[in-house]
Tab-separated table of C-alpha atoms and ligand atoms in Angstrom:
chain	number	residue	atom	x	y	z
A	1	UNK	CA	-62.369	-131.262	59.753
A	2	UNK	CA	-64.069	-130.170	56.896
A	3	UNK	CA	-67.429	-128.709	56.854
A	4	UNK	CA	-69.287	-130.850	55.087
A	5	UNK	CA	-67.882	-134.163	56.733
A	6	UNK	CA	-68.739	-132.590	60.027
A	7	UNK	CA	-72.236	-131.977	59.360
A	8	UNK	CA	-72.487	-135.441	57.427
A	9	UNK	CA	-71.222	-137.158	61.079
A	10	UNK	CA	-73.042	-134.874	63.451
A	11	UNK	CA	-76.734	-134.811	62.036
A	12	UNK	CA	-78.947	-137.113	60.054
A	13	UNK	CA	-77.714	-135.085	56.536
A	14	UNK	CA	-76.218	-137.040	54.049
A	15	UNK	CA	-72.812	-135.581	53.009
A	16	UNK	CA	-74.894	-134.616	49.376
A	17	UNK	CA	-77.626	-132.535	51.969
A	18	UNK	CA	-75.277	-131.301	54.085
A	19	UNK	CA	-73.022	-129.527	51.122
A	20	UNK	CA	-76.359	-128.038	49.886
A	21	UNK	CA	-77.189	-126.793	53.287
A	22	UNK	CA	-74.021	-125.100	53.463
A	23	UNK	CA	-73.768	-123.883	49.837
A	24	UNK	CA	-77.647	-122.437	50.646
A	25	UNK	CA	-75.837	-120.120	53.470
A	26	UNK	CA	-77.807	-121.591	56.587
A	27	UNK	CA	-74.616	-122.607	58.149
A	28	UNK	CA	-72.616	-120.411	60.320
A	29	UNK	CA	-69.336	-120.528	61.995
A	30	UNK	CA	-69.285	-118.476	65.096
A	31	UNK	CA	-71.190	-115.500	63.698
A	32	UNK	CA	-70.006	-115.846	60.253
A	33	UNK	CA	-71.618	-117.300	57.509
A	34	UNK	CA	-69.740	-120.369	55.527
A	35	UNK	CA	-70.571	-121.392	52.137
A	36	UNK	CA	-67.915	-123.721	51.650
A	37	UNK	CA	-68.532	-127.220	52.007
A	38	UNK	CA	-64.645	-127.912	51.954
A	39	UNK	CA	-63.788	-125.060	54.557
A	40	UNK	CA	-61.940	-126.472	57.795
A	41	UNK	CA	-63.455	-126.470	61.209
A	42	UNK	CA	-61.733	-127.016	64.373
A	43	UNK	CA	-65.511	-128.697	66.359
A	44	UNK	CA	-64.160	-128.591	69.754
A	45	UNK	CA	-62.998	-124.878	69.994
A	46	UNK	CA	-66.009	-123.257	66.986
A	47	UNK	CA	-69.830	-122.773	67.534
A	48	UNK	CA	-71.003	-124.220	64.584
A	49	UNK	CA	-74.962	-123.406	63.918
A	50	UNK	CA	-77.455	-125.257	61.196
A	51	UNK	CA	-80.525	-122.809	60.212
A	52	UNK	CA	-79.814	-121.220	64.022
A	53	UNK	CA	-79.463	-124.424	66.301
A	54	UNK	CA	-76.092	-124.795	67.908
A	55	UNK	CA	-74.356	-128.030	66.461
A	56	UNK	CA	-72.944	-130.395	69.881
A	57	UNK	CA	-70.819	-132.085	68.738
A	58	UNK	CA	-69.543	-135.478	69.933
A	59	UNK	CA	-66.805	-137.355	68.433
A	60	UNK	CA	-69.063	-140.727	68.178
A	61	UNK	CA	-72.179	-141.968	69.331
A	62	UNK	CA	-73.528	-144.784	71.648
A	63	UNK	CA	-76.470	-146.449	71.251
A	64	UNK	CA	-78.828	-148.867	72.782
A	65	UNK	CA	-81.130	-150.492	70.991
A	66	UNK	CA	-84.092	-152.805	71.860
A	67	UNK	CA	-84.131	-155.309	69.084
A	68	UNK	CA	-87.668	-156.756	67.850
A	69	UNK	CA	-87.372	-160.000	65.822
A	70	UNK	CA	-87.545	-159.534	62.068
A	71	UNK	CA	-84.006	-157.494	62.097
A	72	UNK	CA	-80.700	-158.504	61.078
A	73	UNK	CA	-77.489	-156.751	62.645
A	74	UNK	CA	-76.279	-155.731	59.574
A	75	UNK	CA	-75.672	-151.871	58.268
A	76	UNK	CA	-77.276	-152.719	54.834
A	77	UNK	CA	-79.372	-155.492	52.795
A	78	UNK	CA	-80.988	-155.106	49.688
A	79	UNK	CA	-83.822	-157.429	50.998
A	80	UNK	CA	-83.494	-157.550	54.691
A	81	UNK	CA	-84.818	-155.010	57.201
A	82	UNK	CA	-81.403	-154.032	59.167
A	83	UNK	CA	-80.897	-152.579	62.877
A	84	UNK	CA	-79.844	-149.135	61.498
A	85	UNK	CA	-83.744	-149.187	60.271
A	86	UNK	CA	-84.846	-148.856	63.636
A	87	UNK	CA	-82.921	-145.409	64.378
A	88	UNK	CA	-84.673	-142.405	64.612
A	89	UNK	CA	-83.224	-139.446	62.068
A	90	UNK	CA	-82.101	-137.173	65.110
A	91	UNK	CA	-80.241	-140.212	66.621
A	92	UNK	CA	-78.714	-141.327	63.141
A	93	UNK	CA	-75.343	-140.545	61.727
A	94	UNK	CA	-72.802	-141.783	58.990
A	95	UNK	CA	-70.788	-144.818	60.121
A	96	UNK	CA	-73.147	-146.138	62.956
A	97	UNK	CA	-72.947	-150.032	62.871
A	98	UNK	CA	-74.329	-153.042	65.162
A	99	UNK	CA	-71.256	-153.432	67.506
A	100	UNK	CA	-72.070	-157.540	67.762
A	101	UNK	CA	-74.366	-159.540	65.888
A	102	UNK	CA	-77.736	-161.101	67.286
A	103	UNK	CA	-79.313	-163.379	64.938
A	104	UNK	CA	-82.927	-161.938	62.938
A	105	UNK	CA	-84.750	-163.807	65.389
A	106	UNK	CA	-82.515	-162.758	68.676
A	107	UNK	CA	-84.422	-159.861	70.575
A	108	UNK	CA	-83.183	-157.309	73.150
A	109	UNK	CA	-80.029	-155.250	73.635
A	110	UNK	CA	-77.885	-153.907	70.434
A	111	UNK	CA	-74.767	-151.576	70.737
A	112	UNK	CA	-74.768	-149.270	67.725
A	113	UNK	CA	-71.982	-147.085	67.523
A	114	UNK	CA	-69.493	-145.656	64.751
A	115	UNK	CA	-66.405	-146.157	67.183
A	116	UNK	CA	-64.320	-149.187	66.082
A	117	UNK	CA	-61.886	-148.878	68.820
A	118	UNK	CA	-64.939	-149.307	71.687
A	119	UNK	CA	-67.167	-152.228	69.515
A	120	UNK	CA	-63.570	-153.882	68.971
A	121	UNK	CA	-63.253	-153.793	72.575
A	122	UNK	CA	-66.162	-154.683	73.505
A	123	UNK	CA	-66.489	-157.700	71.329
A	124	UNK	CA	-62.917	-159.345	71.766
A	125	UNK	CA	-63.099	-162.026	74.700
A	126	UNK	CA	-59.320	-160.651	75.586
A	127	UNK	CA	-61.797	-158.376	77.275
A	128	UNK	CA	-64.178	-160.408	79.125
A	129	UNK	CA	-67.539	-158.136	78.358
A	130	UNK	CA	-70.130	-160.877	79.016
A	131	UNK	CA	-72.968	-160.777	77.254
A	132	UNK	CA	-76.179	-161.543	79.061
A	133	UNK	CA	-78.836	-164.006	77.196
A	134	UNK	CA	-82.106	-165.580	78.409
A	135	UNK	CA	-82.368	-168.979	76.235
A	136	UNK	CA	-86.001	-170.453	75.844
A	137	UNK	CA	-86.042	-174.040	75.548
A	138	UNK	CA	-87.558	-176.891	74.009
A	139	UNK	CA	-86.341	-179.293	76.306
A	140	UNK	CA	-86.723	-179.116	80.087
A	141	UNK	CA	-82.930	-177.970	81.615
A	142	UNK	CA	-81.272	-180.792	83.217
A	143	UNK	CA	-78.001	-180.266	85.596
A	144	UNK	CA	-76.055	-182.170	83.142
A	145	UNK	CA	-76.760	-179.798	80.369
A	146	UNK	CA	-75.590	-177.048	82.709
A	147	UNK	CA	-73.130	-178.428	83.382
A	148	UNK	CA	-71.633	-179.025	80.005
A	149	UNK	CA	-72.022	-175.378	79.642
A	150	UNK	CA	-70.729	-174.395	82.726
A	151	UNK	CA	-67.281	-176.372	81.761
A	152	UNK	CA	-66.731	-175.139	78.217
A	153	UNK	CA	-68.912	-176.953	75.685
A	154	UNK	CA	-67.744	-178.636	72.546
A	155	UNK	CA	-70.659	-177.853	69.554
A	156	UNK	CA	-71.292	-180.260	67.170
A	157	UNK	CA	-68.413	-179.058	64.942
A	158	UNK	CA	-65.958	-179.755	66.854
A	159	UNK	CA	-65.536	-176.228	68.311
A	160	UNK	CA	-65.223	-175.990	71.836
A	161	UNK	CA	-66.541	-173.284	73.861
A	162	UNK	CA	-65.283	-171.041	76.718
A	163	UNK	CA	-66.768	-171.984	80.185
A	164	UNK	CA	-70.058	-170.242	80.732
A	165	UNK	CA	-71.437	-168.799	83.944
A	166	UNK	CA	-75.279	-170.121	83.189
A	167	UNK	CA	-78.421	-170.645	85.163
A	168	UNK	CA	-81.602	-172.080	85.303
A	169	UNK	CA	-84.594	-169.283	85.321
A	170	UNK	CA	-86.946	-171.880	85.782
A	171	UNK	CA	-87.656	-175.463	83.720
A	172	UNK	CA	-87.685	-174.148	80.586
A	173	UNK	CA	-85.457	-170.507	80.686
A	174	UNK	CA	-81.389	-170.166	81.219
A	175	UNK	CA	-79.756	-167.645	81.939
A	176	UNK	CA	-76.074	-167.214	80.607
A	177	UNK	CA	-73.358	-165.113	80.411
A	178	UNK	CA	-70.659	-164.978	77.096
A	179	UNK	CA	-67.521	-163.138	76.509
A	180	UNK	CA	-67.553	-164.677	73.159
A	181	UNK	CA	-70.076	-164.280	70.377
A	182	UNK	CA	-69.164	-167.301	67.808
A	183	UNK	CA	-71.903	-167.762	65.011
A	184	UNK	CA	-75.538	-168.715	66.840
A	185	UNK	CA	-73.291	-169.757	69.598
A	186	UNK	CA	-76.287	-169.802	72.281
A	187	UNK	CA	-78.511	-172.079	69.634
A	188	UNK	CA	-75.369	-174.058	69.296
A	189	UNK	CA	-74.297	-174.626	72.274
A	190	UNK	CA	-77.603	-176.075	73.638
A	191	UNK	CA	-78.112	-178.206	70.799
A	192	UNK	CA	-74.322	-179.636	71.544
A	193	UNK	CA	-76.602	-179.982	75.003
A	194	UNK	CA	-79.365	-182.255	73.440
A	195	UNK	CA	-82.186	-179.065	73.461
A	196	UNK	CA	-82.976	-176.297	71.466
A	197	UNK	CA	-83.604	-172.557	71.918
A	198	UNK	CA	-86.903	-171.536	70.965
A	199	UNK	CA	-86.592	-167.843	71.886
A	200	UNK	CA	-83.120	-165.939	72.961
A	201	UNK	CA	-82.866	-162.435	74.140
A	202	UNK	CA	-79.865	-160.291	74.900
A	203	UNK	CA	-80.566	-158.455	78.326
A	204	UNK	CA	-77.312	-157.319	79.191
A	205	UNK	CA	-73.851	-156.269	77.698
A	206	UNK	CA	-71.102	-156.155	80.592
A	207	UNK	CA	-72.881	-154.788	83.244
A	208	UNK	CA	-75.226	-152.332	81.700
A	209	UNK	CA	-78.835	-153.860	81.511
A	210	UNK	CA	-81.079	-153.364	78.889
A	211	UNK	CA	-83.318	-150.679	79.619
A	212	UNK	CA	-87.185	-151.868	80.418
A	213	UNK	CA	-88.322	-148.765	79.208
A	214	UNK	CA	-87.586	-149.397	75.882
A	215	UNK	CA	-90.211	-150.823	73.897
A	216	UNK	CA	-89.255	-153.285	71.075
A	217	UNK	CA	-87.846	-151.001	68.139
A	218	UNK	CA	-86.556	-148.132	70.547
A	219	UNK	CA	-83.454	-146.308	70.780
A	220	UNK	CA	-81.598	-144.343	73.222
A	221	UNK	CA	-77.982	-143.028	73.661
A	222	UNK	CA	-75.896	-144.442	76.272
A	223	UNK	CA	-75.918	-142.275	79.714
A	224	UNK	CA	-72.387	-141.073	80.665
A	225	UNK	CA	-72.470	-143.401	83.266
A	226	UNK	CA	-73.432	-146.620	81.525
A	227	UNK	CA	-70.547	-146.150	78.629
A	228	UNK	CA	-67.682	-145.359	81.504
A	229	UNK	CA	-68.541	-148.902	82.536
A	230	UNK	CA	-68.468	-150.046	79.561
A	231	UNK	CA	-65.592	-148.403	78.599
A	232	UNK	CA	-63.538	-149.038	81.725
A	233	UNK	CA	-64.432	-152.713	81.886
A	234	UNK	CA	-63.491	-153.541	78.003
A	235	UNK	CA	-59.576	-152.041	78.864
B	301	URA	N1	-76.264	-166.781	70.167
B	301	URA	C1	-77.148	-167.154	69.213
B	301	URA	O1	-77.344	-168.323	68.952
B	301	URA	N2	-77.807	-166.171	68.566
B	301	URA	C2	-77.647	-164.864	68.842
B	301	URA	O2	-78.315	-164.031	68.225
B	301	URA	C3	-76.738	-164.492	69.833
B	301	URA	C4	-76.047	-165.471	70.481
């Protein structure tokens, strides 16, 4: 890989910074010093150090990300604040993206990641990754509206949905469960229903929780163990 494009996907330096860095002699490989943004690296066998700190490199990046309202799961907007504004520089890289879309006013749990082959995986219903929501409601829940979800509800377009595990919370609060994310799908389906969300949050994505310990706006990579189940349940 070449120097520069390493340091570009393993650090929060643009490509520009990072082939400055380089051409400013700060970067070593093993114990010599490279000045060539274009010279090729081999990450997995070479130490490769920025100003004196040991590069680790991992091939992509995981992250979990407590969504506050106001957001939009997009990588860019010229007007919009966007998910990747919420990542700390240490935790940012080139290519991260929202792997699934919650709507500006959707809160809770965002995969980020710059590995297509995982967010593909995760998203496709092939693969039966439920996503976990807790729908506030206008209307009280009534067993027939459950119901309707339960069996696979058609929205008002004609679209018909998968069956839905779901569950009442309490009068007013549902939980469900989606392996499908079709556009404001949760608002959709319970206005199909005859009621309408007035809050939804994402708590869960297979069957890794959102972690309480993030406060809205926060960031943290997956743990080994939480992207093995992820990975091993989206084969
Ligand atoms: N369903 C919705 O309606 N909105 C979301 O953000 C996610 C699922």
């Amino acid at each position: 890989m070449r120097l520069d494009k390493l340091l570009g996907s393993q650090t929060d330096l643009s490509r520009k910074e990072a082939r400055q860095v380089i051409k400013d002699g700060l970067v070593q490989v093993g114990d010599t010093v490279i000045r060539d943004p274009g010279a090729s690296v081999d990450p997995e066998t070479e130490t490769v150090t920025v100003a004196g700190t040991p590069l680790v490199f991992k091939e992509h990046l995981y992250l979990m990300l407590n969504k506050p309202e106001g957001y939009i799961s997009a990588t860019e907007d010229r007007t919009q604040k966007t998910v990747l504004d919420l990542v700390p520089p240490e935790l940012f890289r080139d290519g991260l993206f929202p792997a699934g879309r919650l709507d500006a006013d959707t809160t809770g749990f965002v995969l980020l990641t710059d590995d297509g082959v995982f967010a593909h995986d995760i998203l496709s219903p092939k693969h039966h990754v439920e996503k976990t929501y807790i729908a506030t409601l206008a209307e009280p829940l009534t067993e027939e509206c459950l119901e309707q979800v339960r069996g696979g509800i058609e929205l008002k377009d004609g679209t018909v949905c998968l069956p839905a595990e779901v569950r009442a919370l309490s009068e007013h609060e549902a939980e469900l469960k989606l392996v499908e994310g079709k556009y404001h799908q949760v608002k959709r389906m319970f206005a199909a229903a005859g009621n309408r969300v007035v809050a939804l949050r994402r708590t869960a994505v297979g069957d890794v929780p959102l972690d309480p310990s993030l406060a809205p706006g926060e960031c943290r990579e997956l743990r080994k163990e939480e992207l093995f189940i992820l990975k091993t349940r989206s084969k």
